[in-house]
Coordinates of C-alpha atoms and ligand atoms in Angstrom, one line a residue:
M22 CA -28.8 -8.6 1.3
K23 CA -29.7 -12.3 1.3
E24 CA -28.9 -14.4 4.0
D25 CA -27.3 -17.0 2.5
I26 CA -24.8 -14.7 0.5
F27 CA -24.1 -12.8 3.9
H28 CA -23.2 -16.2 5.5
A29 CA -21.0 -17.2 2.3
V30 CA -19.1 -14.0 2.5
Y31 CA -18.6 -13.9 6.3
E32 CA -17.3 -17.6 5.4
A33 CA -14.6 -15.9 3.5
V34 CA -13.8 -13.5 6.1
L35 CA -13.0 -15.6 8.7
T36 CA -11.0 -17.9 6.6
R37 CA -9.3 -15.0 4.9
S38 CA -10.4 -16.4 1.4
E39 CA -9.9 -14.5 -1.6
R40 CA -13.3 -16.2 -3.4
Y41 CA -15.4 -12.9 -3.1
D42 CA -12.7 -10.2 -3.6
G43 CA -14.1 -7.9 -6.1
L44 CA -17.5 -9.3 -6.0
Y45 CA -17.9 -8.4 -2.6
Y46 CA -17.2 -5.6 0.0
T47 CA -17.4 -5.6 3.7
G48 CA -18.3 -2.9 5.5
I49 CA -17.0 -2.5 9.0
V50 CA -19.9 -1.0 11.2
S51 CA -17.6 -0.5 14.2
T52 CA -14.7 1.2 12.2
K53 CA -16.4 2.4 9.3
I54 CA -14.1 1.2 6.7
F55 CA -15.0 -1.5 3.9
C56 CA -12.8 -4.2 3.0
C57 CA -12.1 -7.2 0.5
P58 CA -13.5 -10.1 2.5
S59 CA -9.8 -11.9 2.6
C60 CA -8.4 -8.9 4.5
R61 CA -5.8 -9.5 7.0
S62 CA -6.9 -7.3 9.3
R63 CA -8.7 -8.6 12.9
I64 CA -11.6 -10.2 12.2
P65 CA -14.9 -8.4 12.6
K66 CA -18.1 -9.6 14.6
P67 CA -20.5 -10.7 12.4
E68 CA -23.1 -8.3 13.6
N69 CA -20.6 -5.3 12.6
V70 CA -20.6 -6.6 9.1
R71 CA -22.8 -5.1 6.3
I72 CA -22.0 -6.6 2.6
Y73 CA -22.2 -4.7 -0.5
S74 CA -21.7 -5.5 -4.2
D75 CA -19.8 -2.7 -5.6
I76 CA -17.3 0.0 -3.8
E77 CA -19.6 2.9 -4.6
A78 CA -22.6 1.4 -2.1
A79 CA -20.2 1.2 0.7
R80 CA -18.7 4.6 0.0
Q81 CA -22.4 6.0 0.1
A82 CA -23.2 4.0 3.6
G83 CA -20.3 6.2 4.7
F84 CA -17.3 3.5 4.6
R85 CA -13.7 4.3 3.8
P86 CA -11.5 1.9 1.7
C87 CA -9.4 0.0 4.3
K88 CA -5.8 1.0 4.0
R89 CA -4.5 -2.8 4.0
C90 CA -6.4 -4.6 1.7
K91 CA -7.1 -2.0 -0.8
P92 CA -10.7 -2.6 -2.0
E93 CA -10.7 0.4 -4.2
I94 CA -8.4 -1.4 -6.8
S95 CA -9.5 -4.7 -6.1
E96 CA -11.8 -4.8 -8.6
P97 CA -12.6 -6.7 -11.2
Y98 CA -9.6 -8.6 -11.6
G99 CA -8.2 -10.7 -8.8
P100 CA -4.7 -11.8 -10.2
D101 CA -3.7 -8.4 -11.5
R102 CA -4.4 -7.0 -7.9
R103 CA -2.8 -9.5 -6.1
L104 CA 0.4 -8.8 -8.2
V105 CA 0.1 -4.8 -7.1
Q106 CA -0.3 -6.0 -3.9
N107 CA 3.2 -8.1 -4.2
V108 CA 5.0 -5.9 -5.8
T109 CA 4.3 -3.1 -3.0
E110 CA 4.8 -5.7 -0.3
I111 CA 8.6 -6.4 -1.6
I112 CA 8.9 -2.5 -2.2
R113 CA 7.9 -1.7 1.2
T114 CA 9.9 -4.5 3.0
R115 CA 13.1 -4.0 0.5
Y116 CA 13.2 -0.6 -0.7
H117 CA 17.2 -0.5 0.4
E118 CA 17.8 -3.2 -1.9
P119 CA 18.6 -2.4 -5.8
I120 CA 14.7 -3.2 -7.0
T121 CA 14.5 -3.0 -10.7
L122 CA 11.5 -4.2 -12.7
Q123 CA 13.4 -7.4 -13.8
L124 CA 14.1 -8.7 -10.4
L125 CA 10.3 -7.9 -9.4
G126 CA 9.5 -10.3 -12.8
T127 CA 11.6 -12.9 -11.6
D128 CA 10.7 -13.3 -8.0
L129 CA 7.0 -12.9 -8.9
H130 CA 7.1 -15.2 -11.9
T131 CA 5.9 -12.8 -14.7
S132 CA 7.2 -10.5 -17.3
P133 CA 8.7 -7.1 -16.2
Y134 CA 6.4 -5.4 -19.3
H135 CA 3.1 -7.1 -18.1
L136 CA 4.3 -6.1 -14.1
Q137 CA 4.7 -2.8 -15.0
R138 CA 1.7 -2.2 -17.2
V139 CA -0.7 -3.7 -14.6
Y140 CA 0.8 -2.1 -11.7
K141 CA 0.2 1.5 -13.5
Q142 CA -3.0 0.4 -14.3
L143 CA -4.1 -0.2 -10.8
T144 CA -2.3 2.6 -9.1
G145 CA -1.6 5.0 -11.5
I146 CA 2.4 4.9 -10.8
T147 CA 5.0 2.5 -11.7
P148 CA 7.0 0.3 -9.4
A149 CA 9.6 2.4 -10.0
Q150 CA 7.9 5.7 -8.9
M151 CA 6.4 3.6 -5.8
L152 CA 9.9 2.8 -5.0
L153 CA 11.1 6.7 -5.2
Q154 CA 8.2 7.1 -3.0
T155 CA 8.9 4.9 0.1
R156 CA 12.6 5.5 -0.1
M157 CA 11.7 9.7 0.5
N158 CA 9.1 9.3 2.8
T159 CA 11.0 6.6 4.8
A160 CA 14.0 9.3 4.6
K161 CA 11.9 12.1 5.5
R162 CA 11.0 9.8 8.8
M163 CA 14.8 8.9 9.2
L164 CA 15.5 12.5 9.0
V165 CA 13.2 13.8 11.4
E166 CA 12.7 10.6 13.9
T167 CA 16.6 9.5 14.2
T168 CA 20.2 11.1 14.4
L169 CA 21.5 9.4 11.7
S170 CA 23.4 11.7 9.4
I171 CA 22.6 12.6 6.0
T172 CA 25.2 9.6 4.6
E173 CA 23.7 7.1 6.6
V174 CA 19.8 7.8 5.9
A175 CA 21.3 7.5 2.0
L176 CA 22.7 4.5 2.2
K177 CA 19.8 3.0 4.5
I178 CA 17.1 3.8 1.9
G179 CA 19.6 2.3 -1.0
F180 CA 21.6 5.2 -2.0
S181 CA 25.2 4.6 -2.6
S182 CA 26.1 7.9 -3.3
P183 CA 24.7 10.6 -0.6
S184 CA 24.9 13.3 -3.3
Y185 CA 23.2 11.7 -5.8
F186 CA 20.6 11.1 -2.7
S187 CA 20.9 14.8 -1.7
S188 CA 19.7 16.0 -5.3
T189 CA 16.8 13.5 -5.5
F190 CA 15.4 14.5 -2.0
Q191 CA 15.6 18.2 -3.4
T192 CA 14.0 17.3 -6.6
Y193 CA 10.8 15.2 -4.6
T194 CA 10.6 17.7 -1.7
G195 CA 11.8 21.1 -3.2
I196 CA 14.3 21.5 -0.5
T197 CA 17.4 19.7 0.7
P198 CA 17.8 16.8 3.3
S199 CA 19.5 19.2 5.6
T200 CA 17.2 22.3 5.4
Y201 CA 14.1 19.5 5.9
K202 CA 15.9 18.1 8.9
Q203 CA 16.5 21.8 10.5
Q204 CA 13.0 22.9 9.5
K205 CA 11.3 19.9 11.3
E206 CA 13.6 20.4 14.4
F207 CA 12.7 23.9 14.6
Q208 CA 8.8 23.0 14.2
N209 CA 9.2 20.7 17.2
E210 CA 10.8 23.4 19.4
A211 CA 8.5 26.3 18.7
Ligands
LIG266 ZN1 -9.1 -4.3 4.9

């Protein structure tokens, strides 16, 4: 890798610029993770940074994709990736709200149809599936880590009906929320 390219990309890392996202990837030697230059994670020292112009090269050099900036879904369209990240961020922080495609579209100033198509294309799932996944994973955690009742968990993750929550949970995981809670408690005691 040419010196000047290294400096330009490292400059983007320092300033969290998106200029080289999708064009170059930064392999972090100390963590064995590769990122988009604009990644919001801790800024690596220059001597720990390797620059790659494609994902395969970074993987072959032994780096795993960063869970934060998700470089593997970054190429080649910057704006699409940002849209996906924004949708995921809204779902991650507001999963307990009645999120719809319409609402996402309004919030992100784009059409629901476009948003759905781009999201599915880059992540393999729809925003609705991501919302369900986030809610179910949060419910699992609450059932195990808190003393909240099943009704309380249902309300906290955005289900107004506890019975609808229970049947959705069962469809998603194969067991009821109460069985899930009991099994985990048993495992923890064993
Ligand atoms: Zn990253």
